Short mmCIF file of C-alpha atoms and ligand atoms in Angstrom, two decimals:
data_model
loop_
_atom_site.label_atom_id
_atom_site.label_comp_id
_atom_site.label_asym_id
_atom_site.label_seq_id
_atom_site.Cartn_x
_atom_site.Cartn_y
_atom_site.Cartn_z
CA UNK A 1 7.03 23.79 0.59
CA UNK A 2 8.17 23.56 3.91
CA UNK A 3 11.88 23.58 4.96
CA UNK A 4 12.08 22.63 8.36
CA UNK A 5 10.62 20.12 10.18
CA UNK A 6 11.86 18.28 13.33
CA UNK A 7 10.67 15.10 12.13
CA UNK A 8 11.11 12.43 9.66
CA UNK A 9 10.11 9.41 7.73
CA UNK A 10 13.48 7.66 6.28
CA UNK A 11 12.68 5.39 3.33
CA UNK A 12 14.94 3.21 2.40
CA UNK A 13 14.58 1.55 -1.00
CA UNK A 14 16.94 -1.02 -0.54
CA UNK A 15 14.62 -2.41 1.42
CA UNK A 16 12.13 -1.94 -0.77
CA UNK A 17 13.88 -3.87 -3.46
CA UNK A 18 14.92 -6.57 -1.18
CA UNK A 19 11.10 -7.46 0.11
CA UNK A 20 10.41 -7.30 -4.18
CA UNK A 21 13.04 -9.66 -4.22
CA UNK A 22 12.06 -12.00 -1.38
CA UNK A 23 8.41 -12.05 -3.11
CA UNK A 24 9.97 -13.25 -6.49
CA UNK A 25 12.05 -15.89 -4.30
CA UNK A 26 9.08 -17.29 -3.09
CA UNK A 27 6.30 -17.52 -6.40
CA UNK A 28 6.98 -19.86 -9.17
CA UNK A 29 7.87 -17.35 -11.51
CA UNK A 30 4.62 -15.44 -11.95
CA UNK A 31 5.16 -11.24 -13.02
CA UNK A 32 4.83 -8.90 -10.34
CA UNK A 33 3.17 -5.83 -9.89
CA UNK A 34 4.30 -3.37 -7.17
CA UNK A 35 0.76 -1.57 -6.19
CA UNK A 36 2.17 2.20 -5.63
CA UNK A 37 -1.14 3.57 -4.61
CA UNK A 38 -1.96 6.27 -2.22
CA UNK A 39 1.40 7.78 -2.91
CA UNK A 40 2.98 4.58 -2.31
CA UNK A 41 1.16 3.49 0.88
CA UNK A 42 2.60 7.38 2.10
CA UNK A 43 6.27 6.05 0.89
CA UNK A 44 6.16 8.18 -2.04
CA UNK A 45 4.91 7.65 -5.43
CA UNK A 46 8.19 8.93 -7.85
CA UNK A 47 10.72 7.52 -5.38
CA UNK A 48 8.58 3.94 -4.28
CA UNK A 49 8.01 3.51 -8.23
CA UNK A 50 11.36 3.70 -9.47
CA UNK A 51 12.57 1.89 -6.64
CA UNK A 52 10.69 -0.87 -8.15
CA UNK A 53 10.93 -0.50 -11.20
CA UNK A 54 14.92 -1.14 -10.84
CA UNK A 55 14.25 -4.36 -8.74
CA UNK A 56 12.25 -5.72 -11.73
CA UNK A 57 8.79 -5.33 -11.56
CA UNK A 58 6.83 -6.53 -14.29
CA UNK A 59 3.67 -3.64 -13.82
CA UNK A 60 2.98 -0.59 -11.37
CA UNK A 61 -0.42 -0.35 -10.22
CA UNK A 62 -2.20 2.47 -8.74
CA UNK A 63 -6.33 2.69 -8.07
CA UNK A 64 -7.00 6.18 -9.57
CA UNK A 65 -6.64 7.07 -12.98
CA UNK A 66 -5.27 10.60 -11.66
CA UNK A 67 -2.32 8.76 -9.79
CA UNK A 68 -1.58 7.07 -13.16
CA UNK A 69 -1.66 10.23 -15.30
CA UNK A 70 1.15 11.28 -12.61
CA UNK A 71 2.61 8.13 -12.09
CA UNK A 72 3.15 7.57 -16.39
CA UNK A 73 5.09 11.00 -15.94
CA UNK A 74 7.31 9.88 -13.07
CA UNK A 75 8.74 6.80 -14.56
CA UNK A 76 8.13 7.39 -18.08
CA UNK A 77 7.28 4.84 -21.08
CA UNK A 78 8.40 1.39 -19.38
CA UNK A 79 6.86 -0.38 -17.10
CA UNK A 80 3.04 -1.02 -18.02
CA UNK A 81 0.68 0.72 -15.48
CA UNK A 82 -2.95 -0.52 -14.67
CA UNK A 83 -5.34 1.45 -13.56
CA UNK A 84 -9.15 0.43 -11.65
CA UNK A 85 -10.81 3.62 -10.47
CA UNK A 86 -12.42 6.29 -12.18
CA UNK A 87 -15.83 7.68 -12.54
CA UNK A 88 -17.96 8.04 -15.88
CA UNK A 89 -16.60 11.29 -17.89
CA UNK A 90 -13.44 10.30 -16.49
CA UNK A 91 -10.75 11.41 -19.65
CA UNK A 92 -9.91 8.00 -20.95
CA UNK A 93 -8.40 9.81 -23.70
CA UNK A 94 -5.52 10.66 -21.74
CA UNK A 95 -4.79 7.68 -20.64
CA UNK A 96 -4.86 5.98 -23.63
CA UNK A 97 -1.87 8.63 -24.97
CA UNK A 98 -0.70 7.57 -21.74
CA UNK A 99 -0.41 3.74 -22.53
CA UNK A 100 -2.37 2.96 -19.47
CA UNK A 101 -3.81 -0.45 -18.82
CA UNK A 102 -7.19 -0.03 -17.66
CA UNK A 103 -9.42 -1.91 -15.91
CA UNK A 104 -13.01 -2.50 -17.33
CA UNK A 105 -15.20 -3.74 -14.29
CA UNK A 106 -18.92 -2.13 -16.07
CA UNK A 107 -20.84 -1.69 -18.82
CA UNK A 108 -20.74 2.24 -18.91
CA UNK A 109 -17.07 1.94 -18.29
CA UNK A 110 -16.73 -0.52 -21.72
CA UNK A 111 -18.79 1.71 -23.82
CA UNK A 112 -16.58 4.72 -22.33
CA UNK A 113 -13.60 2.67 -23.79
CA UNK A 114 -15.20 2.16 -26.49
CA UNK A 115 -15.74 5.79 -27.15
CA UNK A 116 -11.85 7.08 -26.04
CA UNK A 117 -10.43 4.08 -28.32
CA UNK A 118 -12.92 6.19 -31.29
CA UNK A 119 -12.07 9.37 -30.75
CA UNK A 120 -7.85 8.82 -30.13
CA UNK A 121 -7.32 6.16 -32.61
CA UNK A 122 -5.64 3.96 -30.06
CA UNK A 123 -6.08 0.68 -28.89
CA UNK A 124 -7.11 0.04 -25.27
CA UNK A 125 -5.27 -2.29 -23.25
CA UNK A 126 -7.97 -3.66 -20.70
CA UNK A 127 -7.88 -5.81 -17.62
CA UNK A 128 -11.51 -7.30 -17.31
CA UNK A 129 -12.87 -7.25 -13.63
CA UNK A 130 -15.11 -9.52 -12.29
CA UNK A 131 -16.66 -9.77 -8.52
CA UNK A 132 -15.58 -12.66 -7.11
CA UNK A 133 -17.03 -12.34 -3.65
CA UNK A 134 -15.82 -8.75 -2.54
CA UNK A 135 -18.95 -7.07 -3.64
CA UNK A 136 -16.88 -3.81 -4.91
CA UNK A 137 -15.95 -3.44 -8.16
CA UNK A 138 -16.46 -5.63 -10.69
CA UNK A 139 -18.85 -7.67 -13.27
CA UNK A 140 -21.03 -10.21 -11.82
CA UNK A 141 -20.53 -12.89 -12.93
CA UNK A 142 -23.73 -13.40 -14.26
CA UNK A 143 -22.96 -9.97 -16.77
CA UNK A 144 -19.59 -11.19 -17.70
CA UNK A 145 -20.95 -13.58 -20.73
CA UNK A 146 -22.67 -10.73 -22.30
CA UNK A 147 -19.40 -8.15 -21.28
CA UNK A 148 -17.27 -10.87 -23.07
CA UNK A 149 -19.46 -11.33 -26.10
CA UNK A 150 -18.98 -7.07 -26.21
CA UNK A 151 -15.41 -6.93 -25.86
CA UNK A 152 -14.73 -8.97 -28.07
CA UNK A 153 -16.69 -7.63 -30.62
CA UNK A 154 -14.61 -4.23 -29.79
CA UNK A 155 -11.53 -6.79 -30.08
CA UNK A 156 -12.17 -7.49 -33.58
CA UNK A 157 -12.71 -4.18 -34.33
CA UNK A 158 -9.10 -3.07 -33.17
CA UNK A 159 -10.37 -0.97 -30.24
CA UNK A 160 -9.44 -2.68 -26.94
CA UNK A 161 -7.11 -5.47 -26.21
CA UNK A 162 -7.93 -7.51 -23.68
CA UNK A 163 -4.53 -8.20 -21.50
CA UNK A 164 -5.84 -9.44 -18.30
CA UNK A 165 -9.00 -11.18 -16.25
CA UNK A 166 -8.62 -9.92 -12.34
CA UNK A 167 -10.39 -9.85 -9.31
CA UNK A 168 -9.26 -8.77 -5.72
CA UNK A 169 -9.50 -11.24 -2.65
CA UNK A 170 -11.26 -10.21 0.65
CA UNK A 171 -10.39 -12.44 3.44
CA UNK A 172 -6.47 -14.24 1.87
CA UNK A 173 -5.33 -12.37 5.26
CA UNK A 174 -7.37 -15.24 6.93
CA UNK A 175 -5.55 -18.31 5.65
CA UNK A 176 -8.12 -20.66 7.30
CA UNK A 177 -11.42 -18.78 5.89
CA UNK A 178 -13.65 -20.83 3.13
CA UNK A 179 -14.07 -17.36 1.25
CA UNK A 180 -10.69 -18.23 -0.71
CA UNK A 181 -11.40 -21.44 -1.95
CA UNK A 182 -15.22 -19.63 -3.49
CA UNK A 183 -13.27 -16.64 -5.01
CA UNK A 184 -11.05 -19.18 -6.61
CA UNK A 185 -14.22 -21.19 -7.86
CA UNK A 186 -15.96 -18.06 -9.11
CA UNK A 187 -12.83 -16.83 -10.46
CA UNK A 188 -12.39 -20.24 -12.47
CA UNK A 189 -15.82 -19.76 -14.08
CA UNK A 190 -14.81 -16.14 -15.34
CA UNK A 191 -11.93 -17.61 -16.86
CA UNK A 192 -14.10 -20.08 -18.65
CA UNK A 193 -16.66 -17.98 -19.59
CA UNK A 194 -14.21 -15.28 -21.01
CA UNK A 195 -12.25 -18.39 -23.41
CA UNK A 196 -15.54 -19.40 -24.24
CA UNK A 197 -16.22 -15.66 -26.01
CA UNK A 198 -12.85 -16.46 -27.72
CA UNK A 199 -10.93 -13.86 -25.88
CA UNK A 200 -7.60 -15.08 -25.32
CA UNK A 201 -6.14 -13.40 -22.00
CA UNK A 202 -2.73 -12.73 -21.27
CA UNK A 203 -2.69 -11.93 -17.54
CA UNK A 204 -4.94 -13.78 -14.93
CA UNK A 205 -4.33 -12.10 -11.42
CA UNK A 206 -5.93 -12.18 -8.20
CA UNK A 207 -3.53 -12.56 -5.27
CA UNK A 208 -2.69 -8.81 -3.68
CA UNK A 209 0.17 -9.67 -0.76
CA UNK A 210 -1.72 -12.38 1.28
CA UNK A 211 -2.86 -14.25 -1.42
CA UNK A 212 0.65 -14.58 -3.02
CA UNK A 213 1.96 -15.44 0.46
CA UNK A 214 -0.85 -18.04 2.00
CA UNK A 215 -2.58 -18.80 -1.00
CA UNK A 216 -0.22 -20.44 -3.75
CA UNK A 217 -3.15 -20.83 -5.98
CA UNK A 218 -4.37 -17.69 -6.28
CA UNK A 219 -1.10 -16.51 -7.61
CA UNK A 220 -2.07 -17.47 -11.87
CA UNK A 221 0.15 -15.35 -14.07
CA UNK A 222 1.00 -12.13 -12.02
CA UNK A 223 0.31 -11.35 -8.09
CA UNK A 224 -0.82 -7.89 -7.02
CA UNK A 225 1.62 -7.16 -3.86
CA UNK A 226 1.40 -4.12 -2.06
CA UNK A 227 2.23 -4.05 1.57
CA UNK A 228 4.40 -6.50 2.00
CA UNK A 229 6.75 -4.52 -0.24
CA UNK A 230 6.89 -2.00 1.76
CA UNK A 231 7.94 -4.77 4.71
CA UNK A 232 4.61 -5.02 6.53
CA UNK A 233 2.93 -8.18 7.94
CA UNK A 234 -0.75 -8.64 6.14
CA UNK A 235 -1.44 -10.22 9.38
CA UNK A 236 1.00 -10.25 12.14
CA UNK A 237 -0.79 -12.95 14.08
CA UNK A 238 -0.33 -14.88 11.23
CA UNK A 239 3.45 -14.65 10.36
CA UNK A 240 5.09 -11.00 11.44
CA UNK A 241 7.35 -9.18 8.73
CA UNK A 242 10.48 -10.65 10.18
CA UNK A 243 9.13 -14.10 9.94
CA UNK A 244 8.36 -13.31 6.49
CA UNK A 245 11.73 -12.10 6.15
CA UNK A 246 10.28 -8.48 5.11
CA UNK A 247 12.29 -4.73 6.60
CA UNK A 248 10.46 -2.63 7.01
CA UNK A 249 10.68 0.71 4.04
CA UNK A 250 9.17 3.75 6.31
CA UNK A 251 10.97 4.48 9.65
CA UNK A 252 10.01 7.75 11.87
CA UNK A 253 11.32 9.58 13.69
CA UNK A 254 11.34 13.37 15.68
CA UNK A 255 13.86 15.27 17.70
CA UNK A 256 12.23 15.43 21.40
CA UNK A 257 11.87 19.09 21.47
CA UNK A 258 11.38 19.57 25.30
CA UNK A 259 12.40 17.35 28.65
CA UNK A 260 10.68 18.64 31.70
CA UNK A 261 9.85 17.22 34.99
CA UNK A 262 6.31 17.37 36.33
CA UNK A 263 5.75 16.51 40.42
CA UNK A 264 3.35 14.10 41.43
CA UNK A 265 -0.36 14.58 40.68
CA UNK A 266 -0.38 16.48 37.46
CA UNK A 267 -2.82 15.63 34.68
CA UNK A 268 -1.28 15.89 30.98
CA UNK A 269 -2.61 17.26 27.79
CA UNK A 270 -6.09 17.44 26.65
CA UNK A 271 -8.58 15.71 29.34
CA UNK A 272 -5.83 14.61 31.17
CA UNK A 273 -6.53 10.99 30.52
CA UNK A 274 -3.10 10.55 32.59
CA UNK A 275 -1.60 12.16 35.49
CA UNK A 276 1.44 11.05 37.10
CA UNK A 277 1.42 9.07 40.67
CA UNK A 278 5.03 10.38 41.35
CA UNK A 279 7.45 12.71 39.99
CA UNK A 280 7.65 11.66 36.43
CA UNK A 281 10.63 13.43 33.49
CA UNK A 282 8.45 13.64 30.00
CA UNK A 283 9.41 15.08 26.80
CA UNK A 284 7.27 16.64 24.07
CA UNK A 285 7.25 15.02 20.40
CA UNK A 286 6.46 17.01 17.62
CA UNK A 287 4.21 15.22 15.69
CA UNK A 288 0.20 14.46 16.10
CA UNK A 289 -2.61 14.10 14.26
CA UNK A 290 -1.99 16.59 11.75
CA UNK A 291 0.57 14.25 10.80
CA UNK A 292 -1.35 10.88 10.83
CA UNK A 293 -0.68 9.89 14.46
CA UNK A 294 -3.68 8.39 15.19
CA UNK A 295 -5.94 10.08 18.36
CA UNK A 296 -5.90 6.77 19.64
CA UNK A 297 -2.33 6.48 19.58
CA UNK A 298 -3.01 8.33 23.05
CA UNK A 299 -1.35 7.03 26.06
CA UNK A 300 -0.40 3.72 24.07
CA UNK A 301 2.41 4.83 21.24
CA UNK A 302 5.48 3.01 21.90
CA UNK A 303 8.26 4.50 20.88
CA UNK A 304 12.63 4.12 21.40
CA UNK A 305 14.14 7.51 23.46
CA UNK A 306 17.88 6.77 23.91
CA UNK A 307 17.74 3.55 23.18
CA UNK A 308 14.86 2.56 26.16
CA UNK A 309 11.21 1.85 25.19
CA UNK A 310 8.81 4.09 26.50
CA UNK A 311 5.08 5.29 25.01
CA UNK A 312 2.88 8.17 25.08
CA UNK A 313 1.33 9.98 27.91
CA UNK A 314 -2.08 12.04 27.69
CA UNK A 315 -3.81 12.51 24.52
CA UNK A 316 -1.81 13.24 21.13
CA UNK A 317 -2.67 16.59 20.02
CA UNK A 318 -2.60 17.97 16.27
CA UNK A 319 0.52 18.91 16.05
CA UNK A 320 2.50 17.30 19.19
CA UNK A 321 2.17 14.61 22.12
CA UNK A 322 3.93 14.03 25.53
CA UNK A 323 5.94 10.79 26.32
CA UNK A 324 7.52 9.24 29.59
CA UNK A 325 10.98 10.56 28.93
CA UNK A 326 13.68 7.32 29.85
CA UNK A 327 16.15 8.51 32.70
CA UNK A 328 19.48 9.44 30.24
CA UNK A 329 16.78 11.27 27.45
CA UNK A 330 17.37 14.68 26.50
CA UNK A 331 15.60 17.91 24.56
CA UNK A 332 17.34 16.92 20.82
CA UNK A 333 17.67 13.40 21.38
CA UNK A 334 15.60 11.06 18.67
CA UNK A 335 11.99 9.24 19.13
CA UNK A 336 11.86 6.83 17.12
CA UNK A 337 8.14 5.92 16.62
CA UNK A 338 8.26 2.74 14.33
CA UNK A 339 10.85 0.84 11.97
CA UNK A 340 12.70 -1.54 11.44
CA UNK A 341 12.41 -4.38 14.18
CA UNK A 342 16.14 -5.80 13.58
CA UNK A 343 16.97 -2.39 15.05
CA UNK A 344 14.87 -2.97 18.10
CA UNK A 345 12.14 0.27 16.99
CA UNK A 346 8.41 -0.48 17.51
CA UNK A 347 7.03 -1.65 14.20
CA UNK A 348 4.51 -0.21 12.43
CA UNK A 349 2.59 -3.28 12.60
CA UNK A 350 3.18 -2.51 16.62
CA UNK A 351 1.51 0.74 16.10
CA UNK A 352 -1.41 -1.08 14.42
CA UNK A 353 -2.32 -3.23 17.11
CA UNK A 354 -1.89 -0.80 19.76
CA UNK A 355 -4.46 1.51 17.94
CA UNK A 356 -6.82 -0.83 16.52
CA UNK A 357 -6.08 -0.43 12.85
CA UNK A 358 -4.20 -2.43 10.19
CA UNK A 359 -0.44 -1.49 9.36
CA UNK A 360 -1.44 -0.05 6.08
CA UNK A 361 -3.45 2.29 6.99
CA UNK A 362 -0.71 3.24 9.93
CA UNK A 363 1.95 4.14 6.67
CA UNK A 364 -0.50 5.13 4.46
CA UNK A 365 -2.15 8.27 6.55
CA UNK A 366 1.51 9.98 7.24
CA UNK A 367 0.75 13.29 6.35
CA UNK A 368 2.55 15.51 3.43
CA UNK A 369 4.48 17.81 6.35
CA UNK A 370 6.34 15.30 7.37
CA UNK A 371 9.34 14.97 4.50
CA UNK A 372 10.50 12.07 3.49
CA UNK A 373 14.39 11.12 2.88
CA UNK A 374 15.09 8.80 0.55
CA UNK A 375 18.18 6.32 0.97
CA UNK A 376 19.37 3.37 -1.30
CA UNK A 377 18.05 2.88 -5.05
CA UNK A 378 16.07 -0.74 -4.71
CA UNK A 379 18.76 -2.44 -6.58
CA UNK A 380 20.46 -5.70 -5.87
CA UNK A 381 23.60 -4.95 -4.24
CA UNK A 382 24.45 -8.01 -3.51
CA UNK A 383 24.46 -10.42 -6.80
CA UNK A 384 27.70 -10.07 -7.73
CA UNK A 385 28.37 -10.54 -11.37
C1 PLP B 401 -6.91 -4.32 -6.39
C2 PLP B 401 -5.78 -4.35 -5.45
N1 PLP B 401 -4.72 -5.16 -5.71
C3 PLP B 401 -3.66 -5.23 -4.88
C4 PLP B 401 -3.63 -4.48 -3.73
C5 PLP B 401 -2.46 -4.61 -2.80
O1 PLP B 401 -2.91 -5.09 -1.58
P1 PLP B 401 -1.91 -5.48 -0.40
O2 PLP B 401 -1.39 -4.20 0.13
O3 PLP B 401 -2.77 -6.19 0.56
O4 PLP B 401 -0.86 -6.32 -1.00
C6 PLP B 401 -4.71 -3.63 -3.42
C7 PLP B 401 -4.70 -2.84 -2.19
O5 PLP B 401 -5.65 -2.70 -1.50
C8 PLP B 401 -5.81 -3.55 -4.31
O6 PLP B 401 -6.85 -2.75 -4.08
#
């Protein structure tokens, strides 16, 4: 455990709750379940999940079984939990005891169901996954009849309960692509095909965040979101999180640790891919790719120094990066890397474009030295009763 670092990410989970709460605003009553994956899109599992949980989420979801083993610890018996990846000797067993939902998307993994519903006495709860054009996980759709006639064989035998019928959209970011409209199709004849085996499903759901914002449709009885929770765009050109009315969760942050002045003509960290053409004040950062600044953050990364924008010079190293230091900046004054937009920080999304990436991946890859500090709880401050 480290105790001291110079930087920060600040989470707050009021925000959290209040992009949960703009998502219910704008569905038609459908459930909700907060995807808390990848500890929380790098947010924080424990923290993210509660967070949510205390907004009024319907279901967590997290891809590997491992992160719901930990995740049915953090928040206890309530809410439901699904589950989608895992590998074939994976111990079902324990998260059965668990009271995970777990998603069935192949044959081994229904006989493995099968088997851990045997040996524990306990009744699955399944979501059944079917490949609706993202060629990942999933029955075809051609397997599905013979999937369905299994299940629910193992239905009427009291081992697995089938709760929900799912599949994951790959191009909702792209409110203008045809793919949609053919997921929605292919998704229509799994639904058929699995009433026709006289399963009765609880839970259809196939919209993760841009499908519950651009594509009303695919929204059926409970949407998937995951990073607009956390008060990212799924695709800035598109609408950007303040349009959406989203804050952004994750804001970070370093003390400058050093202000220097370096005369005309000097190249700057590794390669010196810059140099400066006149006498130029910089400050050091203390945070690089050890961290999850990207390398090609280098001499691009805007960031706020007393209250000016400014952006990296030279490459960013592991552990630090230089920056054009604004004229009042000072050793032990904050960089604020990205945040909240309303507060006039470089967004995440920002950081995304600038570096070629999405703004999930720019949350997701902070790294574990970097500690996070938690503010707010995710509840609804202001409904007043
Ligand atoms: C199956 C599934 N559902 C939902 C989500 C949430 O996606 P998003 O962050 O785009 O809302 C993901 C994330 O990739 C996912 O894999």
């Amino acid at each position: 455990m480290i105790e001291y670092c110079p930087a920060r990410a600040d989470i707050d989970l009021d925000a959290l709750g209040d992009n949960i709460r703009t998502v219910r605003s704008g569905i038609d009553g459908q459930k909700i379940m907060a995807v808390v994956k990848a500890d929380a899109y790098g947010h924080g599992r424990a923290e993210v999940a509660r967070a949510a949980v205390r907004a009024g989420v319907d279901f967590l979801g997290v891809a590997q079984l491992g992160e719901a083993l930990a995740l049915r610890e953090e928040v206890g018996s309530q809410p439901r939990i699904l589950t989608w990846i895992y590998a074939p000797q994976a111990p079902l067993d324990r998260a059965l005891r668990a009271g995970l939902d777990i998603s069935i998307g192949a044959p081994w993994a229904l006989k493995a169901i099968e088997e851990a519903a045997h040996a524990t006495g306990i009744c699955a709860q399944i979501h059944l996954k079917v490949d609706t054009g993202m060629s990942r996980g999933g029955f075809d759709l051609d397997a599905l009849e013979e999937a369905a006639r299994r299940t629910r064989i193992l239905e009427e035998a009291g081992l697995v309960k089938v709760v929900g019928l799912w599949s994951h959209l790959a191009r909702a970011d792209e409110p203008e692509a045809s793919t949609t409209a053919e997921q929605i199709a292919s998704f229509e004849e799994a639904r058929t095909c699995v009433a026709r085996s006289g399963i009765e499903v609880e839970l259809h759901h196939l919209a993760a965040s841009a499908g519950t914002l651009w594509h009303p449709s695919t929204r059926y009885d409970m949407v998937r979101p995951g990073i607009i929770t956390y008060g990212l765009s799924p695709n800035p050109r598109v609408a950007t999180a303040r349009e959406l009315g989203l804050r952004a969760v994750m804001t970070l942050s370093a003390d400058v640790i050093l202000e220097r002045v370096l005369p005309s003509g000097r190249g700057i960290s590794y390669g010196h891919t810059a140099r400066t053409s006149h006498t130029t004040r910089v400050g050091v950062v203390p945070l690089g790719y050890g961290d999850g600044i990207a390398r090609t953050a280098s001499n691009r990364a805007p960031l706020l120094i007393a209250g000016q924008r400014t952006h990296a010079l030279g490459r960013i190293c592991m552990d630090q990066f230089v920056v054009a230091l604004p004229p009042s900046a000072r050793a032990g004054d904050r960089a604020w890397l990205f945040g909240d937009e309303s507060f006039g920080l470089p967004t995440a999304d920002e950081w995304a474009e600038v570096t070629g990436t999405i703004g999930w991946e720019i949350v997701t890859r902070l790294g574990a030295r970097v500690p996070r500090d938690y503010h707010g709880t995710g509840e609804d401050t202001l409904t007043v009763s």
